[in-house]
Tab-separated table of C-alpha atoms and ligand atoms in Angstrom:
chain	number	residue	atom	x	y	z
A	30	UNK	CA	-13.820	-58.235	45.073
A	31	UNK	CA	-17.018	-55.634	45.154
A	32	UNK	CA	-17.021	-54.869	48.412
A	33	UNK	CA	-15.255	-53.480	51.667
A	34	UNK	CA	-15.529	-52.045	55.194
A	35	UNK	CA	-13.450	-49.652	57.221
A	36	UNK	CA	-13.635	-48.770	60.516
A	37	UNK	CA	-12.039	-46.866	63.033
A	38	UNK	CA	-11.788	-48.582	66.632
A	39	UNK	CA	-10.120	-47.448	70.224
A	40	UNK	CA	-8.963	-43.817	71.343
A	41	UNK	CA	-9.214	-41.874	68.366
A	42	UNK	CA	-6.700	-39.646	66.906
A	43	UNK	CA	-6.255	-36.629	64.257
A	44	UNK	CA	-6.038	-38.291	60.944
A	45	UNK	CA	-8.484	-40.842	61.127
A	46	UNK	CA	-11.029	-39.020	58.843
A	47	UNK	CA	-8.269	-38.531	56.477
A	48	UNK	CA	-7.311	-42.345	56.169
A	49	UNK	CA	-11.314	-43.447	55.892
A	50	UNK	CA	-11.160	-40.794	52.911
A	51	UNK	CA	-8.108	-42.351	51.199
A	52	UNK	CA	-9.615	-45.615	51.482
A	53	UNK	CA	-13.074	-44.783	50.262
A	54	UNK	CA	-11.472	-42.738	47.452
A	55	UNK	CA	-9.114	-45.611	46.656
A	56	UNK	CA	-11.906	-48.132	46.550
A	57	UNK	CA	-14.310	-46.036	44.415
A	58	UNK	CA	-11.070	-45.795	41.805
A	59	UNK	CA	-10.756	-49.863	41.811
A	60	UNK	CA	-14.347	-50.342	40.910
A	61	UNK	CA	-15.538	-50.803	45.143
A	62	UNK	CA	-18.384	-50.106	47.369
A	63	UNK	CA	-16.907	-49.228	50.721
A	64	UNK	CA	-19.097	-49.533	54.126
A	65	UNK	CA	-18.407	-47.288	56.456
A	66	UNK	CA	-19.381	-49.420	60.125
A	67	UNK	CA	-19.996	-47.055	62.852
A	68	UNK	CA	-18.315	-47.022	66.663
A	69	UNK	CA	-15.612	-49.115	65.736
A	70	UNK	CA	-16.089	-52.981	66.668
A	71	UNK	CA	-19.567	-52.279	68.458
A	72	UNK	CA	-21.096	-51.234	64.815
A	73	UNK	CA	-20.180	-54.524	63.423
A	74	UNK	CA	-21.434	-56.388	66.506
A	75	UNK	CA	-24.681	-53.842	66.316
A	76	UNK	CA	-25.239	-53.565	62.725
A	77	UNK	CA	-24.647	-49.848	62.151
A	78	UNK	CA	-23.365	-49.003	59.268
A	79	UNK	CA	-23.443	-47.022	55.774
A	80	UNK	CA	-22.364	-47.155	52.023
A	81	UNK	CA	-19.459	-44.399	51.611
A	82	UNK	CA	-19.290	-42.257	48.787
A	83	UNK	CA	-16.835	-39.818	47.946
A	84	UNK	CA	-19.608	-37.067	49.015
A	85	UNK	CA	-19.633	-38.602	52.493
A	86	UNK	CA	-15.891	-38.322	52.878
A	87	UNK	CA	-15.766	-34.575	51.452
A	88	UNK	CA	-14.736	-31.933	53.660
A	89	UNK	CA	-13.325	-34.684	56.011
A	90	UNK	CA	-9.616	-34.821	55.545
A	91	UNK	CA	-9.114	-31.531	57.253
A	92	UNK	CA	-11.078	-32.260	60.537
A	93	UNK	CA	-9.622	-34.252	63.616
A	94	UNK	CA	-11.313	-37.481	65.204
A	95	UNK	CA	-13.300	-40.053	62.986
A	96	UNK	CA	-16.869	-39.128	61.809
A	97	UNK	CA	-17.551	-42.811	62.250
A	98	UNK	CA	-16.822	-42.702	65.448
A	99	UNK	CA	-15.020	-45.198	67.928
A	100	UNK	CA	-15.640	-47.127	70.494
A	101	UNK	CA	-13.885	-49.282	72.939
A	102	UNK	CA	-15.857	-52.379	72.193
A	103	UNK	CA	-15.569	-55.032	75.104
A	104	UNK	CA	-18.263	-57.708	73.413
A	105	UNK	CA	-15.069	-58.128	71.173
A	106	UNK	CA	-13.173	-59.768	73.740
A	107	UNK	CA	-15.388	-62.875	73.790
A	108	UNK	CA	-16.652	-65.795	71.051
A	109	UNK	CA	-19.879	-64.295	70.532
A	110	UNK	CA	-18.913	-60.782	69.608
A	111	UNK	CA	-16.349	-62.032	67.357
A	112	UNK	CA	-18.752	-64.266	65.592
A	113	UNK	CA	-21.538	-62.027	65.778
A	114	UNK	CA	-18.984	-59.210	64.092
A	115	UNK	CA	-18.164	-61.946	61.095
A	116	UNK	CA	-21.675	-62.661	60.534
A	117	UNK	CA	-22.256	-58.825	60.172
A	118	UNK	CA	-19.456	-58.399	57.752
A	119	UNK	CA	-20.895	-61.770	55.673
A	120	UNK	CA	-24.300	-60.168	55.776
A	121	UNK	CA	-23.634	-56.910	54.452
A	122	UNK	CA	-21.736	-58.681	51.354
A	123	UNK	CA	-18.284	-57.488	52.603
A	124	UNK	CA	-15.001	-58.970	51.345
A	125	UNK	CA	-12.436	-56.937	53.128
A	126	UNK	CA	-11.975	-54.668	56.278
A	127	UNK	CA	-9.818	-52.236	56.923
A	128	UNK	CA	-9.135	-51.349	60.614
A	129	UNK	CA	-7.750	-48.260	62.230
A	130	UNK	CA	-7.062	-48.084	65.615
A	131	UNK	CA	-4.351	-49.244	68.560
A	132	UNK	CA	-3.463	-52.586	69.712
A	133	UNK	CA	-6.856	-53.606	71.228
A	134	UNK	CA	-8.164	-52.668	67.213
A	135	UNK	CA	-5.603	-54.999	66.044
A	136	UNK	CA	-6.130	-58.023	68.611
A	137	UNK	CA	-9.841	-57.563	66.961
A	138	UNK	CA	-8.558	-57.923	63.331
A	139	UNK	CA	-6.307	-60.673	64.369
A	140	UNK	CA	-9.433	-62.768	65.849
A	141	UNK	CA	-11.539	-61.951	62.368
A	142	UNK	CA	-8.671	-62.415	60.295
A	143	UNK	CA	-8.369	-66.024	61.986
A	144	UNK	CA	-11.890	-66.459	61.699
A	145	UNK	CA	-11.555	-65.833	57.888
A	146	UNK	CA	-12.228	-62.293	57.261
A	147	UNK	CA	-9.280	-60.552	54.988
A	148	UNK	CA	-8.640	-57.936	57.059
A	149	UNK	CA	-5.928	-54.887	56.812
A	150	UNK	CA	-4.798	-52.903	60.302
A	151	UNK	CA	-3.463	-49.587	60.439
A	152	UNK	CA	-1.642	-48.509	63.226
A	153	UNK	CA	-3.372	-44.800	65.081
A	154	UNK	CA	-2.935	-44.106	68.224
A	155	UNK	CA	-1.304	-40.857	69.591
A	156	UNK	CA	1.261	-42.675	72.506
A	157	UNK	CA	3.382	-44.494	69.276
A	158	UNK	CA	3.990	-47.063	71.254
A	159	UNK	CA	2.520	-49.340	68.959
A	160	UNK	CA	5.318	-52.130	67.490
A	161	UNK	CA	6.578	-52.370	64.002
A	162	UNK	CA	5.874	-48.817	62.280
A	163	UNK	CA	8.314	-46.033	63.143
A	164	UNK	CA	5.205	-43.745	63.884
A	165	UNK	CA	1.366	-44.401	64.124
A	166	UNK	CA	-1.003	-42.182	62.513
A	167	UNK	CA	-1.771	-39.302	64.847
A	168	UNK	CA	1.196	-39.237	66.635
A	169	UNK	CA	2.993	-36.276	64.887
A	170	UNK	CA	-0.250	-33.885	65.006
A	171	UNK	CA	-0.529	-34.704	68.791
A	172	UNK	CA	3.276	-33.349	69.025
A	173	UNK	CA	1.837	-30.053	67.346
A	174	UNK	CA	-0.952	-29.399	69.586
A	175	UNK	CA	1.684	-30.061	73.113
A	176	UNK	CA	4.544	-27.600	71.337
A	177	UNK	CA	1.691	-25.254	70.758
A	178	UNK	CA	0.683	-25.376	74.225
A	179	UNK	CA	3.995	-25.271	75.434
A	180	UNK	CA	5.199	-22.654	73.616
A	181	UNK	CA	2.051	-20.470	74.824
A	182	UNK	CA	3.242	-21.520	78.119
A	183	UNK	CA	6.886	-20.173	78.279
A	184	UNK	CA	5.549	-17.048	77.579
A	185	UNK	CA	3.756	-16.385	80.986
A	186	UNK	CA	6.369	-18.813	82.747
A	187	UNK	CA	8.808	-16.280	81.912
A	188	UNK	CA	6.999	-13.196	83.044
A	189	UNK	CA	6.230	-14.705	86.394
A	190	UNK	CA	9.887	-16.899	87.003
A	191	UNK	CA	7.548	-19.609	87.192
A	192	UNK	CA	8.032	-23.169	86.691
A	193	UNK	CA	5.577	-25.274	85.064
A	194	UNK	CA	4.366	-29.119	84.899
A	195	UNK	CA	3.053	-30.266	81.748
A	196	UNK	CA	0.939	-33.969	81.895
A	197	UNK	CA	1.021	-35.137	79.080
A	198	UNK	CA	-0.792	-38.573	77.361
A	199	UNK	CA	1.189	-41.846	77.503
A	200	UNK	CA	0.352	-44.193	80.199
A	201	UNK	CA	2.464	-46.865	79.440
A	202	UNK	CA	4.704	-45.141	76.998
A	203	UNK	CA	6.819	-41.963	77.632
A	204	UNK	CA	7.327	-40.816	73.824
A	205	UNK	CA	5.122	-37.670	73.815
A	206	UNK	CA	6.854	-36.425	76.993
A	207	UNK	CA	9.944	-36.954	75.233
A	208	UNK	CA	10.003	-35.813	72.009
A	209	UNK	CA	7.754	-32.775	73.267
A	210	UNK	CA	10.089	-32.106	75.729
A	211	UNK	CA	13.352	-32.422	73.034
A	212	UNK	CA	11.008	-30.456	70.942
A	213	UNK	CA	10.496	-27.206	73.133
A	214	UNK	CA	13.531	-27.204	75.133
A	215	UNK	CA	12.028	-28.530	78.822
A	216	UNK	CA	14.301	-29.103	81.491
A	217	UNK	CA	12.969	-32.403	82.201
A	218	UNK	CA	10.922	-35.180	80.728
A	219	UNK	CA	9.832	-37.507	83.104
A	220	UNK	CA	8.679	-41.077	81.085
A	221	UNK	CA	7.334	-44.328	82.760
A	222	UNK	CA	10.332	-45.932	80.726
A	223	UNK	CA	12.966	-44.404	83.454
A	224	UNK	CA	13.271	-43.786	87.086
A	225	UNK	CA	13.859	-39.892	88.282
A	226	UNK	CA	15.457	-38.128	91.207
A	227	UNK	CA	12.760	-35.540	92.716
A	228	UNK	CA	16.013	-34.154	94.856
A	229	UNK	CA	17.764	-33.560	91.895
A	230	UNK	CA	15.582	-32.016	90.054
A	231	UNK	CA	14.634	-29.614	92.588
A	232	UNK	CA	18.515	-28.829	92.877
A	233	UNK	CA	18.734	-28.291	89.484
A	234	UNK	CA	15.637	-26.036	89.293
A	235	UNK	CA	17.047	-23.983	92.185
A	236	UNK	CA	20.542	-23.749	90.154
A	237	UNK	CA	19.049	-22.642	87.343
A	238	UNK	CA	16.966	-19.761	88.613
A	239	UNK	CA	20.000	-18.936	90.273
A	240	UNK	CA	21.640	-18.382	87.157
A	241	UNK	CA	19.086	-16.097	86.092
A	242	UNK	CA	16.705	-18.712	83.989
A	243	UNK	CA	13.671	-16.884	83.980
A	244	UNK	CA	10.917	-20.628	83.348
A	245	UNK	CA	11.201	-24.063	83.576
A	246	UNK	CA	9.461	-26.704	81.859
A	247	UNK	CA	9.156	-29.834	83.129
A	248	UNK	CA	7.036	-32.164	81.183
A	249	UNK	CA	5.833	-35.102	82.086
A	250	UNK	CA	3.882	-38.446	80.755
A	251	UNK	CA	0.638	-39.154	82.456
A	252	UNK	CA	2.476	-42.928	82.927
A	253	UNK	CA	5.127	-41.368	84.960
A	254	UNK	CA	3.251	-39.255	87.789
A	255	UNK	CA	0.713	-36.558	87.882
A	256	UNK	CA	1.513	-33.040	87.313
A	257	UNK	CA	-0.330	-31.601	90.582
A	258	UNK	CA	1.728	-34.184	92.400
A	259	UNK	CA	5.257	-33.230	91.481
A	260	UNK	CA	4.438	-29.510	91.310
A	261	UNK	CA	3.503	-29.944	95.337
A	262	UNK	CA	6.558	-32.054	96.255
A	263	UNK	CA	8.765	-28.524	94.377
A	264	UNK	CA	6.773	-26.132	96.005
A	265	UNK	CA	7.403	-28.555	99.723
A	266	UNK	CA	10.849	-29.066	98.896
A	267	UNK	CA	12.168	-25.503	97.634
A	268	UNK	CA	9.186	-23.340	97.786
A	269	UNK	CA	8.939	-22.684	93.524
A	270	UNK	CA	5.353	-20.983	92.447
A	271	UNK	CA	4.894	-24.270	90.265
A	272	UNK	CA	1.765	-24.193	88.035
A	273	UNK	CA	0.773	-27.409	85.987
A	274	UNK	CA	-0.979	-28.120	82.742
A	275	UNK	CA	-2.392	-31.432	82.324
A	276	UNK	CA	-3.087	-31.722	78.133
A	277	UNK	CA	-5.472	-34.171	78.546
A	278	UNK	CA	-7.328	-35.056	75.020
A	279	UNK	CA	-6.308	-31.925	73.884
A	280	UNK	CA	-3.809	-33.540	72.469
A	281	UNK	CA	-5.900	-36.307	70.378
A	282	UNK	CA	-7.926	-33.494	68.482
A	283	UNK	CA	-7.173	-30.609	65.737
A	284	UNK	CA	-6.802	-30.813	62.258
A	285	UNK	CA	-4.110	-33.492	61.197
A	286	UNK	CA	-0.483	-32.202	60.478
A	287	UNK	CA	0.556	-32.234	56.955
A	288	UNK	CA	2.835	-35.761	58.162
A	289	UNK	CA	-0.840	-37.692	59.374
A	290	UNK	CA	-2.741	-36.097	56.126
A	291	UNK	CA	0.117	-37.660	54.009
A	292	UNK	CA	1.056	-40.931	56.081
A	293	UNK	CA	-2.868	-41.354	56.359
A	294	UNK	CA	-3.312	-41.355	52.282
A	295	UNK	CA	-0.440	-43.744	52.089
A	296	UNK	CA	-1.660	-46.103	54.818
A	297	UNK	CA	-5.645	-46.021	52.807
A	298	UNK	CA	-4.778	-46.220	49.605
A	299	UNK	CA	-1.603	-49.770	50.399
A	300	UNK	CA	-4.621	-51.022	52.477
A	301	UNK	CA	-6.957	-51.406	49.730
A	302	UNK	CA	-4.131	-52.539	47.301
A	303	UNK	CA	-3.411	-54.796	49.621
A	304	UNK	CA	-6.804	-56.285	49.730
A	305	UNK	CA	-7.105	-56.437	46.130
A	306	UNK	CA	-3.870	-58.122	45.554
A	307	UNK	CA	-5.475	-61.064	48.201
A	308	UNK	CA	-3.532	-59.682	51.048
A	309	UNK	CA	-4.812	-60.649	54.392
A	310	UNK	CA	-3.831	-60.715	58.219
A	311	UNK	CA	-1.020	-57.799	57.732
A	312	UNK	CA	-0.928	-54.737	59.756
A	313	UNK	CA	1.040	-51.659	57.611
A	314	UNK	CA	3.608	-49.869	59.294
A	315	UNK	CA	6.189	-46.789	58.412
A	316	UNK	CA	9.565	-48.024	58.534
A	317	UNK	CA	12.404	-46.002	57.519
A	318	UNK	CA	10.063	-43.432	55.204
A	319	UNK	CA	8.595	-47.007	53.233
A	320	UNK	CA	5.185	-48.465	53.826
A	321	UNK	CA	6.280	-51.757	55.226
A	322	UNK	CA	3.559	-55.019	56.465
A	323	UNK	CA	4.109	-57.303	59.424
A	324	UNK	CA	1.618	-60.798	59.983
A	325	UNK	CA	-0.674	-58.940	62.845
A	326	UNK	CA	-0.045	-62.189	64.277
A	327	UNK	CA	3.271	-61.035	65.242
A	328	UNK	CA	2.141	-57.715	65.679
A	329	UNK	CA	-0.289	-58.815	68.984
A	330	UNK	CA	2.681	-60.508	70.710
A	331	UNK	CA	4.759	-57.552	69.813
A	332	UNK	CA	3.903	-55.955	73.013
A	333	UNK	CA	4.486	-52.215	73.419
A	334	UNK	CA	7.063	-49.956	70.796
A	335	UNK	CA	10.285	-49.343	73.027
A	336	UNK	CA	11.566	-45.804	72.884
A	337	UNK	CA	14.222	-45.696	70.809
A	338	UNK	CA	17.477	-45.479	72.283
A	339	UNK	CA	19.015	-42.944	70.338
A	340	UNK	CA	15.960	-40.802	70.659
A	341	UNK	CA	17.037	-40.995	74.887
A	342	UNK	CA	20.713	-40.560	74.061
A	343	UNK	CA	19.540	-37.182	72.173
A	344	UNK	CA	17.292	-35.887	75.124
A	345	UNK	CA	20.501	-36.730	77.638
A	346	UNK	CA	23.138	-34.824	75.432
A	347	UNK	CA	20.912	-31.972	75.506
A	348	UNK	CA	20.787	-31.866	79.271
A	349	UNK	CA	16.646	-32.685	79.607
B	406	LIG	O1	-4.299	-44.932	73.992
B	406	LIG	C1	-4.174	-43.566	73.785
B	406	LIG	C2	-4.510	-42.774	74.984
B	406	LIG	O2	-4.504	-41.498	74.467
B	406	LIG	C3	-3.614	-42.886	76.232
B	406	LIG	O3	-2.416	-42.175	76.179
B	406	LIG	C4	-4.522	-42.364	77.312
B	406	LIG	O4	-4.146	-42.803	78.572
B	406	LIG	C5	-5.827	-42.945	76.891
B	406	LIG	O5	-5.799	-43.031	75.481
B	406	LIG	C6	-7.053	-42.180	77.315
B	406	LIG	O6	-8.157	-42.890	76.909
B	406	LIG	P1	-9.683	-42.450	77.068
B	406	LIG	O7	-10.022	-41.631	75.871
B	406	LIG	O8	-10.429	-43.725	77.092
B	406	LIG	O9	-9.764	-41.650	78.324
């Protein structure tokens, strides 16, 4: 093998850079060229693309996003994309891809894989609700950025008695609202995954500012309601000042956590082994603190991660 490509595909998220880095530095040590293919999936179909060197990835690990960029690439979905993307790959001499991105990415490696490309997937995407990895690269930084915000928060909640909404990412998947919310202490955490009592809540808001409470946080994923909508039905139902934060992509940027910079190096450099060692078709994972593969076959029909029960069990115990 002489030669490989990386790309980063889908929403990014904060350790993207990083991983291209580990892989281009990980190829250069085995004797590879690595291309670099721009906008994800619509670079291969396009034909945009560049040799890596280690200069090109210097000063990268740090920064959030992907300096190749990313795209959401919709010619993939159909036969001529796909072929047009493996005659790309064939052109420019490569032997390998590496793919980083969220399930759409991997339903693209899957179709190149089966069209005879060796191809590695990585899992990145900040809503972890991507099966078979414990987290996906991005994930923990993303959990930074909404304690940060959070945190900032409480501060002016609390001068004011004021109770706030935070919106957070996750339309299908709740886990950001929940760990966040574990995380800074909220009084609620409101997930697509489970139904919620806007009566209740209220009573409990009005209970608790009774007692004295001086903030409430209730946070809340984008998948389970909109922030300006629930802070109306408090303020209609028991008259709270409620003010609301939606986090928006806020969330996807900033410089990785020292968890993505690390999981991102580990992720690069097994995907390269892997390709060397005539690995193909696998997507890597994190599963309990090892770098585990599953067939990407399996992967596509995993469907979406399922919160973790113990991770609800927690958030219940401790009243959110
Ligand atoms: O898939 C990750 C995600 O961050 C979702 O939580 C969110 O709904 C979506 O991306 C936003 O995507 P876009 O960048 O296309 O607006």
């Amino acid at each position: 093998m002489k030669r490989i490509a990386v790309l980063t595909s889908g929403g990014d998220c904060s350790g993207m850079n990083a991983t291209i880095r580990a892989v281009v530095r990980s190829g250069l040590s085995n004797n590879l060229e690595v291309i670099g293919i721009q906008k994800g999936y619509q670079g291969l179909i396009d034909q945009q693309y560049e040799l890596l060197t280690t200069k090109s990835v210097s000063g990268k690990l740090q920064v959030g996003g992907t300096f190749l960029q990313s795209a959401r690439c919709l010619e993939m979905l159909e036969e001529p994309g796909r072929r047009r993307a493996v005659e790309t790959l064939q052109e420019m001499g490569a032997e390998g891809l590496v793919v980083i991105g969220g399930d759409g990415s991997h339903r693209g490696a899957y179709e190149l894989q089966k069209r005879g490309v060796p191809v590695i997937a990585i899992p990145a995407s900040i809503d972890n609700d991507i099966p078979f990895t414990d987290m996906s690269l991005g994930v923990d930084t993303a959990l930074n950025n909404i304690l940060h915000a959070v945190d900032c928060l409480k501060d002016t909640a609390s001068s004011h008695d004021r109770t706030f909404v935070v919106e957070t990412m996750g339309r299908d998947c709740g886990y950001l609202a929940l760990v966040s919310g574990i995380a800074c202490g909220a009084e609620y955490a409101l997930i697509p995954e489970s139904a919620y009592d806007i009566d209740e809540i209220c009573k409990h808001l009005l209970r608790r500012f009774q007692e004295g409470r001086d903030n409430s946080i209730i946070m809340v994923a984008e998948g389970a309601g909109k922030a300006q909508d629930i802070a109306d039905q408090i303020k209609n139902r028991i008259g709270f000042e409620t003010r609301i934060m939606v986090l928006g992509h806020y969330q996807r940027g900033g410089s990785p956590s020292s968890f993505d910079r690390l999981l991102a190096a580990r992720f690069g450099v097994t995907a390269v082994e892997a390709l060397l060692q005539g690995t193909s078709g696998i997507m890597l994972g994190l599963g309990c603190g090892a770098i585990i593969q599953t067939d990407l076959g399996k992967v596509i029909v995993g469907g979406r991660r399922k919160i973790d029960a113990t991770l609800l069990k927690l958030a219940a115990t401790l009243g959110i």
